[in-house]
């Protein structure tokens, strides 16, 4: 009940109008309606409180939102200071430690996305009160869109999820490819919350930090998303209201799940008459790309695993060689064996470092793109839904026309008038739906172009970095063995 | 018929150095044939010694023939004071065969090129195992031929010369049981050797050293094997990565196509280098450790035999005392005691010599192999770096 209320209040007044029946609402729509408190998955308070807060939030924000959003997805946006009336977040929210991250470095922006140059970095988490936060530093150049040159904010993991949620609900269904946020990991989070200080939890922390950084960078690289007020607020505000609907078990979460299921069914039953070969070709292209990237991802994950094994085995061998050297009674040979142990210890370290590079520069890149492709697919699916809506309106119009025709032969003039009015409305709707469809088709074309360009650039940059890491390793190997050889030859 | 060419043999001959230098008796295995599980070695001899009927000849031999020769030498009393070169291990194709089987099962999940490459990798591995077994059998014979005493052994000569099937002379069932008892006796030896009080400083040190060193080198061998396996796994991963990049390149219709292709080629080249890193490490490090582990065992066997001789001598002393007490059979007891003493002294003398030579041999072999391993690692790393930098240049320039 509460959900629908919020939805009515807080509407996208974008030209493409989402004032549709609840049934065709995507899951994101529901969650986005709350500008309310963010929550992390399972560790949260009773829903009651959250919803109460949420309503508050929305009423304060919505007028501003309307202004911002009425500009639609066009690049020209009037500079707006983010609402200073942003609600103070719920401090003293008893639950657990959540990660708060994010810092920015430089933000410059131009109208066109190509010469874009923003740098964001997310730092390691630290605890502030009950939460875990990331410390932050940054600078930026002046830009009308932002209030200050530099900023530094502290954000919790749930804040990131909340941001994505909002962006997805606003932009996905009109054809924009919104970068997906990093996934929640209950196991990982529990370990960290419990305070377990071991290698796997350190790895988890770093993995998450890196993922959040990449997520933000991708989001701000999108020229439309960068200007979104939610993004600006996320980047700038010292306090951020918390999102409620990211909670998996909330009613919002449940509704999300139901809608997802409905979507899946719809996908199976909608058969679109594709008049545009471009879309068909692109869909196939993305499908095959998805298959290949997944396969590559698996192979690289295997590489990471084997390299870690190599590191462990090398370390063990080094220890064993050291013991052998101790046992050796020929002095010079004993020294050589100790040297061998040292060299292999260095190799162990190199292999470890290389495994990290394998992971962060190659494996994670692939993982990100597998999830990005899911977002791309989603956007194509939305187009089909939009088409379907248009078809449905046309059918309805036809029915109304038929009904009106029948009424012509009766003497119910008042009913006839009503029918004629309804037809007029319906015609308007059909036209709107058609415009929506054309709009989303146009947007997708542009987006796909942007995405592909970005993808190629992204891969190239990362792969070059990765290859450079491999080169570095090899150079270290050469150095180490060179010294070793010199010592051993004199045995 | 899989044969080994000379250049490859040179690389392999480093485990034991300075063999096959004496022109009076030159032995090598120029050819070997692999039929299912059985390997047939062609043993080729060139000699100037009159003990042999012909100056040059070849005979076919199986692994079991080598084992027979080794065991015969071990059982020869006269050689009790010598370190008998360790018997070559049985040819073991289990690992590549198992991998080939797994590959066959997983064939459906990979592209044709991937499958072909994996198969090539496995065939190379199979070949490497084959080469290793040839080498290790060859070195065994060469150790014998370069030993002043063992080279003159009659059974050794028969092994080299006898142009009929040796199986008649090989272990029969009775002898096999004898072998079993020998293993049981050996563990008793271990107890004996650790318990015996050693008068001779030299042997005391050797005993301590060899016992400790053996367990350490065994451990190192196992750990080195694991390292090599990891390298091989990484090489396999590179194959898959290269194949998928190739597929991506084929599907790609943009300017990125070339980049993907270059990357695919790079990984293909990298995996070849990685494969060589693995096999060189295997050869220079793992094989070295494995060989000397067996050699140390042979040295330990010498110590056991000496300990047994010492025990015999002490027993004979007791028997002599008893005989003197009973005033019965004194001359026999005295003679027996003398024999035991002589045997023990002979063993100690030759044992000392052998162990000293052994240490020298070990040091030389380790140095040679470790230096060569380091040089190969450097070579492969340089190769890798060049390949990588080449690819980086190409990608950046595009």
Coordinates of N, CA, C and O in Angstrom, one line a residue, chain A residues 60-198:
Chain A
X60 N 9.9 16.1 0.9 CA 10.8 17.2 0.8 C 11.5 17.3 -0.5 O 11.8 18.3 -1.0
X61 N 11.7 16.2 -1.1 CA 12.6 16.2 -2.3 C 11.8 16.4 -3.6 O 12.3 16.9 -4.5
X62 N 10.6 15.8 -3.6 CA 10.0 15.7 -4.9 C 9.9 17.0 -5.7 O 10.1 17.0 -6.9
X63 N 9.6 18.1 -5.1 CA 9.5 19.3 -6.0 C 10.7 19.6 -6.8 O 10.7 19.8 -8.0
X64 N 11.8 19.4 -6.1 CA 13.1 19.6 -6.7 C 13.3 18.6 -7.8 O 13.7 18.9 -8.9
X65 N 13.0 17.4 -7.5 CA 13.1 16.4 -8.5 C 12.4 16.7 -9.8 O 12.9 16.5 -10.8
X66 N 11.2 17.1 -9.6 CA 10.4 17.4 -10.8 C 11.1 18.4 -11.7 O 11.2 18.2 -12.9
X67 N 11.6 19.4 -11.1 CA 12.3 20.4 -11.9 C 13.5 19.8 -12.7 O 13.6 20.0 -13.8
X68 N 14.2 19.1 -11.9 CA 15.4 18.5 -12.6 C 15.0 17.5 -13.7 O 15.6 17.5 -14.8
X69 N 14.0 16.7 -13.4 CA 13.7 15.6 -14.3 C 13.0 16.1 -15.5 O 13.0 15.5 -16.5
X70 N 12.4 17.3 -15.4 CA 11.6 17.7 -16.5 C 12.5 18.0 -17.7 O 12.1 18.1 -18.8
X71 N 13.8 18.1 -17.4 CA 14.7 18.4 -18.5 C 14.8 17.1 -19.4 O 15.3 17.2 -20.5
X72 N 14.5 16.1 -18.8 CA 14.7 14.8 -19.6 C 16.1 14.4 -19.8 O 17.0 15.1 -19.2
X73 N 16.4 13.5 -20.6 CA 17.7 13.0 -20.8 C 18.6 13.8 -21.7 O 19.6 13.4 -22.2
X74 N 18.2 15.1 -21.9 CA 19.0 15.9 -22.8 C 20.2 16.4 -22.0 O 20.2 16.6 -20.8
X75 N 21.3 16.6 -22.7 CA 22.6 17.0 -22.0 C 22.5 18.4 -21.4 O 23.2 18.7 -20.5
X76 N 21.7 19.2 -21.9 CA 21.7 20.6 -21.4 C 20.9 20.6 -20.1 O 19.7 20.5 -20.0
X77 N 21.6 20.8 -19.1 CA 21.0 20.8 -17.8 C 21.3 22.1 -17.0 O 22.5 22.5 -17.0
X78 N 20.3 22.7 -16.5 CA 20.6 23.9 -15.7 C 21.2 23.6 -14.4 O 20.8 22.7 -13.7
X79 N 22.2 24.3 -14.1 CA 23.0 23.9 -12.9 C 22.0 24.1 -11.7 O 21.3 25.1 -11.6
X80 N 22.1 23.1 -10.9 CA 21.2 23.2 -9.7 C 22.0 22.8 -8.5 O 22.7 21.8 -8.5
X81 N 21.8 23.5 -7.5 CA 22.5 23.1 -6.3 C 21.7 22.0 -5.7 O 20.4 22.1 -5.6
X82 N 22.3 21.0 -5.3 CA 21.6 19.9 -4.7 C 20.8 20.3 -3.5 O 21.2 21.3 -2.8
X83 N 19.7 19.8 -3.3 CA 18.8 20.2 -2.2 C 19.6 20.2 -0.8 O 20.1 19.2 -0.4
X84 N 19.7 21.4 -0.3 CA 20.3 21.5 1.0 C 19.4 21.0 2.1 O 19.8 20.8 3.2
X85 N 18.2 20.8 1.7 CA 17.3 20.3 2.7 C 17.4 18.8 2.9 O 16.5 18.2 3.4
X86 N 18.4 18.3 2.3 CA 18.5 16.8 2.4 C 18.5 16.4 3.8 O 19.1 16.9 4.7
X87 N 17.7 15.4 4.0 CA 17.5 14.9 5.4 C 18.7 14.4 6.1 O 19.6 13.8 5.5
X88 N 18.8 14.8 7.3 CA 19.9 14.2 8.1 C 19.6 12.7 8.2 O 18.5 12.3 8.4
X89 N 20.6 12.0 8.0 CA 20.5 10.5 8.0 C 20.2 10.0 9.4 O 20.4 10.7 10.3
X90 N 19.8 8.8 9.4 CA 19.5 8.3 10.7 C 20.7 7.9 11.4 O 21.2 6.8 11.3
X91 N 21.2 8.8 12.2 CA 22.4 8.4 13.0 C 21.9 7.6 14.2 O 20.8 7.8 14.6
X92 N 22.8 6.9 14.7 CA 22.4 6.1 15.8 C 21.5 4.9 15.4 O 20.8 4.3 16.1
X93 N 21.6 4.7 14.1 CA 20.9 3.5 13.6 C 21.7 2.3 14.1 O 22.8 2.1 13.6
X94 N 21.2 1.7 15.1 CA 22.0 0.8 15.8 C 22.8 -0.3 15.0 O 23.8 -0.7 15.4
X95 N 22.2 -0.7 14.0 CA 22.9 -1.8 13.4 C 24.3 -1.7 13.0 O 24.9 -0.7 13.0
X96 N 24.7 -2.6 12.5 CA 26.1 -3.0 12.3 C 26.8 -2.1 11.4 O 26.3 -1.2 10.7
X97 N 27.9 -2.4 11.4 CA 29.0 -1.8 10.7 C 28.7 -2.0 9.2 O 28.5 -3.1 8.8
X98 N 28.7 -1.0 8.6 CA 28.6 -1.1 7.1 C 29.8 -0.4 6.6 O 30.4 0.5 7.2
X99 N 30.1 -0.7 5.4 CA 31.2 0.0 4.8 C 30.8 1.4 4.4 O 29.7 1.6 3.8
X100 N 31.6 2.3 4.6 CA 31.3 3.6 4.0 C 32.5 4.0 3.2 O 33.7 3.9 3.7
X101 N 32.3 4.3 2.0 CA 33.5 4.5 1.2 C 33.5 5.8 0.5 O 32.7 6.7 0.8
X102 N 34.3 5.9 -0.4 CA 34.4 6.9 -1.5 C 35.0 8.2 -1.2 O 34.8 8.9 -0.3
X103 N 35.8 8.5 -2.2 CA 36.4 9.8 -2.2 C 36.6 10.1 -3.6 O 36.6 9.3 -4.5
X104 N 36.8 11.4 -3.9 CA 36.9 11.8 -5.3 C 38.2 12.5 -5.4 O 38.7 13.1 -4.5
X105 N 38.7 12.4 -6.6 CA 39.9 13.1 -6.8 C 39.6 14.3 -7.7 O 39.7 15.4 -7.2
X106 N 39.4 14.1 -8.9 CA 39.2 15.3 -9.7 C 38.0 15.2 -10.5 O 37.7 14.1 -11.1
X107 N 37.2 16.2 -10.6 CA 36.1 16.1 -11.4 C 36.0 17.3 -12.4 O 35.9 18.5 -11.9
X108 N 36.2 17.0 -13.6 CA 36.0 18.1 -14.6 C 35.0 17.6 -15.5 O 34.9 16.4 -15.8
X109 N 34.2 18.5 -16.1 CA 33.3 17.9 -17.0 C 33.0 18.9 -18.2 O 33.2 20.1 -18.0
X110 N 32.7 18.3 -19.3 CA 32.4 19.1 -20.4 C 31.1 18.6 -21.0 O 30.6 17.5 -20.6
X111 N 30.6 19.3 -21.9 CA 29.3 18.9 -22.4 C 29.3 17.6 -23.1 O 28.5 16.8 -23.0
X112 N 30.4 17.4 -23.9 CA 30.5 16.2 -24.6 C 31.3 15.2 -23.8 O 32.2 15.5 -23.1
X113 N 30.9 13.9 -23.9 CA 31.6 12.9 -23.0 C 33.0 12.6 -23.4 O 33.8 12.1 -22.6
X114 N 33.4 12.9 -24.6 CA 34.7 12.4 -25.0 C 35.9 12.9 -24.2 O 36.8 12.2 -23.9
X115 N 35.9 14.2 -24.0 CA 37.1 14.8 -23.4 C 36.9 14.8 -21.9 O 37.4 15.7 -21.2
X116 N 36.2 13.9 -21.4 CA 35.8 13.8 -20.0 C 37.0 13.4 -19.1 O 37.8 12.5 -19.5
X117 N 37.1 14.0 -18.0 CA 38.3 13.6 -17.2 C 38.0 13.7 -15.7 O 38.2 14.7 -15.1
X118 N 37.4 12.7 -15.2 CA 37.1 12.7 -13.7 C 37.9 11.6 -13.1 O 38.0 10.5 -13.7
X119 N 38.3 11.8 -11.9 CA 39.0 10.7 -11.2 C 38.4 10.5 -9.9 O 38.4 11.4 -9.1
X120 N 38.0 9.3 -9.6 CA 37.5 9.0 -8.3 C 38.3 7.9 -7.7 O 38.6 7.0 -8.3
X121 N 38.5 8.1 -6.5 CA 39.1 6.9 -5.8 C 38.4 6.6 -4.5 O 38.0 7.5 -3.7
X122 N 38.3 5.4 -4.3 CA 37.6 4.9 -3.1 C 38.7 4.3 -2.2 O 39.5 3.5 -2.6
X123 N 38.7 4.7 -0.9 CA 39.8 4.3 0.0 C 39.3 3.1 0.9 O 38.1 2.7 0.9
X124 N 40.3 2.6 1.6 CA 40.0 1.5 2.5 C 39.0 1.9 3.6 O 39.0 3.0 4.0
X125 N 38.2 1.0 4.0 CA 37.2 1.3 5.0 C 37.8 1.5 6.4 O 38.9 1.0 6.7
X126 N 37.1 2.3 7.1 CA 37.5 2.5 8.6 C 36.2 2.6 9.3 O 35.1 2.9 8.8
X127 N 36.3 2.5 10.6 CA 35.1 2.5 11.4 C 34.8 3.9 12.0 O 35.7 4.6 12.5
X128 N 33.6 4.3 11.8 CA 33.2 5.6 12.5 C 31.9 5.3 13.3 O 30.9 5.0 12.7
X129 N 32.0 5.3 14.5 CA 30.9 4.9 15.3 C 30.6 3.5 15.1 O 31.4 2.6 15.2
X130 N 29.3 3.3 14.6 CA 29.0 1.9 14.4 C 29.3 1.5 13.0 O 29.2 0.3 12.6
X131 N 29.5 2.5 12.1 CA 29.7 2.1 10.7 C 31.1 2.0 10.3 O 32.0 2.6 11.0
X132 N 31.3 1.4 9.2 CA 32.7 1.4 8.7 C 32.6 2.4 7.5 O 31.8 2.3 6.7
X133 N 33.5 3.3 7.5 CA 33.5 4.3 6.5 C 34.9 4.3 5.8 O 35.9 3.8 6.3
X134 N 34.9 4.9 4.6 CA 36.1 5.1 3.9 C 36.5 6.6 4.0 O 35.7 7.5 3.8
X135 N 37.8 6.8 4.3 CA 38.3 8.2 4.4 C 38.5 8.7 2.9 O 38.6 7.9 2.0
X136 N 38.5 10.0 2.8 CA 38.4 10.5 1.4 C 39.3 11.8 1.2 O 39.4 12.6 2.1
X137 N 39.8 11.9 0.0 CA 40.4 13.1 -0.4 C 40.1 13.4 -1.8 O 39.8 12.5 -2.6
X138 N 40.2 14.6 -2.2 CA 40.0 14.9 -3.6 C 40.2 16.4 -4.0 O 40.3 17.3 -3.1
X139 N 40.4 16.6 -5.2 CA 40.3 17.9 -5.7 C 39.5 17.9 -7.0 O 39.2 17.0 -7.6
X140 N 39.0 19.1 -7.3 CA 38.4 19.2 -8.6 C 38.4 20.6 -9.2 O 38.7 21.5 -8.5
X141 N 38.2 20.6 -10.4 CA 38.2 21.9 -11.0 C 36.8 22.5 -10.9 O 35.8 21.8 -10.6
X142 N 36.7 23.8 -11.2 CA 35.4 24.4 -11.1 C 34.5 24.0 -12.2 O 34.9 23.7 -13.3
X143 N 33.3 23.8 -11.8 CA 32.3 23.4 -12.8 C 31.0 23.9 -12.3 O 30.8 23.7 -11.1
X144 N 30.2 24.3 -13.1 CA 29.0 24.9 -12.7 C 28.1 23.8 -11.9 O 27.3 24.1 -11.1
X145 N 28.3 22.6 -12.3 CA 27.5 21.6 -11.8 C 27.8 21.3 -10.3 O 27.0 20.8 -9.5
X146 N 29.0 21.6 -9.9 CA 29.4 21.2 -8.5 C 29.6 22.5 -7.7 O 30.0 23.5 -8.2
X147 N 29.4 22.3 -6.4 CA 29.5 23.4 -5.5 C 31.0 23.8 -5.2 O 31.4 24.9 -5.2
X148 N 31.8 22.7 -5.0 CA 33.1 23.0 -4.6 C 34.1 22.4 -5.5 O 33.8 21.6 -6.4
X149 N 35.4 22.7 -5.3 CA 36.4 22.1 -6.1 C 36.8 20.7 -5.8 O 37.0 19.8 -6.6
X150 N 36.9 20.5 -4.5 CA 37.3 19.2 -4.1 C 36.2 18.7 -3.1 O 35.7 19.4 -2.3
X151 N 36.0 17.4 -3.1 CA 35.4 16.9 -2.0 C 35.7 15.5 -1.6 O 36.4 14.8 -2.3
X152 N 35.2 15.3 -0.5 CA 35.6 14.1 0.2 C 34.3 13.7 1.0 O 33.8 14.5 1.7
X153 N 33.8 12.5 0.7 CA 32.6 12.1 1.5 C 32.8 10.7 2.0 O 33.7 10.0 1.6
X154 N 32.0 10.4 2.9 CA 32.0 9.0 3.5 C 30.7 8.3 3.1 O 29.7 8.9 3.3
X155 N 30.9 7.2 2.5 CA 29.7 6.5 2.1 C 29.7 5.0 2.5 O 30.8 4.4 2.6
X156 N 28.5 4.6 2.8 CA 28.4 3.2 3.2 C 28.1 2.3 2.0 O 27.7 2.9 1.0
X157 N 28.4 1.1 2.1 CA 28.1 0.2 0.9 C 26.7 0.3 0.5 O 26.4 0.3 -0.7
X158 N 25.8 0.3 1.4 CA 24.4 0.4 1.1 C 24.0 1.7 0.3 O 23.1 1.7 -0.5
X159 N 24.8 2.7 0.5 CA 24.6 4.0 -0.2 C 24.9 3.8 -1.7 O 24.2 4.3 -2.5
X160 N 25.9 3.0 -2.0 CA 26.2 2.7 -3.4 C 25.1 2.0 -4.0 O 24.7 2.3 -5.1
X161 N 24.6 1.0 -3.3 CA 23.5 0.2 -3.8 C 22.3 1.0 -4.1 O 21.6 0.9 -5.1
X162 N 22.1 1.9 -3.1 CA 20.9 2.8 -3.2 C 21.0 3.7 -4.5 O 20.1 3.9 -5.2
X163 N 22.2 4.2 -4.7 CA 22.4 5.1 -5.8 C 22.1 4.3 -7.1 O 21.4 4.8 -8.0
X164 N 22.6 3.1 -7.2 CA 22.4 2.3 -8.4 C 20.9 2.1 -8.6 O 20.3 2.2 -9.7
X165 N 20.3 1.7 -7.5 CA 18.8 1.5 -7.5 C 18.1 2.6 -8.1 O 17.2 2.5 -9.0
X166 N 18.4 3.8 -7.6 CA 17.7 5.0 -8.1 C 18.0 5.2 -9.6 O 17.1 5.5 -10.4
X167 N 19.2 5.1 -10.0 CA 19.6 5.4 -11.4 C 18.9 4.4 -12.3 O 18.4 4.7 -13.3
X168 N 18.9 3.1 -11.8 CA 18.3 2.1 -12.7 C 16.9 2.4 -12.9 O 16.3 2.2 -14.0
X169 N 16.2 2.7 -11.8 CA 14.7 3.0 -12.0 C 14.5 4.2 -12.9 O 13.4 4.2 -13.5
X170 N 15.4 5.1 -12.9 CA 15.1 6.3 -13.7 C 15.5 6.1 -15.2 O 14.8 6.7 -16.1
X171 N 16.5 5.4 -15.4 CA 17.1 5.4 -16.7 C 17.0 4.1 -17.5 O 17.1 4.1 -18.7
X172 N 17.0 3.0 -16.8 CA 17.0 1.8 -17.6 C 15.8 1.6 -18.6 O 16.0 1.2 -19.7
X173 N 14.7 2.0 -18.1 CA 13.5 1.7 -18.9 C 13.4 2.7 -20.1 O 12.5 2.6 -20.9
X174 N 14.2 3.7 -20.1 CA 14.2 4.6 -21.3 C 15.4 4.4 -22.1 O 15.7 5.1 -23.1
X175 N 16.1 3.3 -21.8 CA 17.2 2.9 -22.8 C 18.6 3.2 -22.4 O 19.5 3.0 -23.2
X176 N 18.8 3.7 -21.2 CA 20.2 4.0 -20.8 C 20.8 2.8 -20.1 O 20.2 2.2 -19.3
X177 N 22.1 2.6 -20.5 CA 22.8 1.4 -19.9 C 23.4 1.9 -18.6 O 24.4 2.6 -18.6
X178 N 22.7 1.5 -17.5 CA 23.2 2.0 -16.2 C 24.2 0.9 -15.6 O 23.8 -0.3 -15.5
X179 N 25.4 1.3 -15.3 CA 26.4 0.3 -14.8 C 25.9 -0.3 -13.5 O 25.3 0.4 -12.6
X180 N 26.0 -1.7 -13.4 CA 25.5 -2.3 -12.2 C 26.4 -2.1 -11.0 O 27.6 -2.0 -11.2
X181 N 25.9 -2.1 -9.8 CA 26.7 -1.9 -8.6 C 27.3 -3.3 -8.2 O 26.8 -4.3 -8.6
X182 N 28.3 -3.2 -7.4 CA 28.9 -4.5 -6.9 C 27.9 -5.3 -6.1 O 27.0 -4.7 -5.5
X183 N 28.1 -6.6 -6.1 CA 27.1 -7.4 -5.5 C 27.4 -7.5 -4.0 O 28.5 -7.4 -3.5
X184 N 26.3 -7.7 -3.3 CA 26.4 -7.9 -1.9 C 27.0 -9.3 -1.6 O 26.8 -10.2 -2.4
X185 N 27.7 -9.4 -0.6 CA 28.2 -10.7 -0.2 C 28.0 -10.9 1.3 O 28.8 -10.4 2.1
X186 N 27.1 -11.8 1.6 CA 26.8 -11.9 3.0 C 27.9 -12.6 3.7 O 28.3 -12.2 4.8
X187 N 28.5 -13.6 3.1 CA 29.6 -14.3 3.8 C 30.8 -13.4 4.0 O 31.3 -13.3 5.1
X188 N 31.1 -12.7 2.9 CA 32.3 -11.8 3.1 C 32.0 -10.7 4.1 O 32.9 -10.5 5.0
X189 N 30.9 -10.1 4.1 CA 30.6 -9.1 5.0 C 30.6 -9.6 6.5 O 31.0 -8.9 7.4
X190 N 30.0 -10.7 6.6 CA 30.0 -11.3 8.0 C 31.4 -11.4 8.6 O 31.6 -11.0 9.7
X191 N 32.3 -12.0 7.7 CA 33.6 -12.2 8.2 C 34.2 -10.9 8.7 O 34.9 -10.8 9.7
X192 N 34.0 -9.8 7.8 CA 34.6 -8.6 8.2 C 34.0 -8.0 9.4 O 34.7 -7.4 10.3
X193 N 32.7 -8.1 9.5 CA 32.0 -7.5 10.6 C 32.4 -8.1 11.9 O 32.5 -7.5 12.9
X194 N 32.6 -9.4 11.8 CA 33.0 -10.2 13.0 C 34.5 -9.8 13.4 O 34.9 -10.0 14.5
X195 N 35.1 -9.1 12.5 CA 36.4 -8.6 12.8 C 37.5 -9.6 12.5 O 38.6 -9.5 13.1
X196 N 37.2 -10.5 11.7 CA 38.2 -11.5 11.4 C 39.3 -10.9 10.5 O 39.1 -10.4 9.4
X197 N 40.6 -10.9 11.1 CA 41.7 -10.3 10.4 C 42.5 -11.3 9.7 O 43.6 -11.6 10.1
X198 N 42.1 -11.9 8.6 CA 42.9 -12.8 7.9 C 43.0 -12.5 6.5 O 42.4 -11.5 6.0

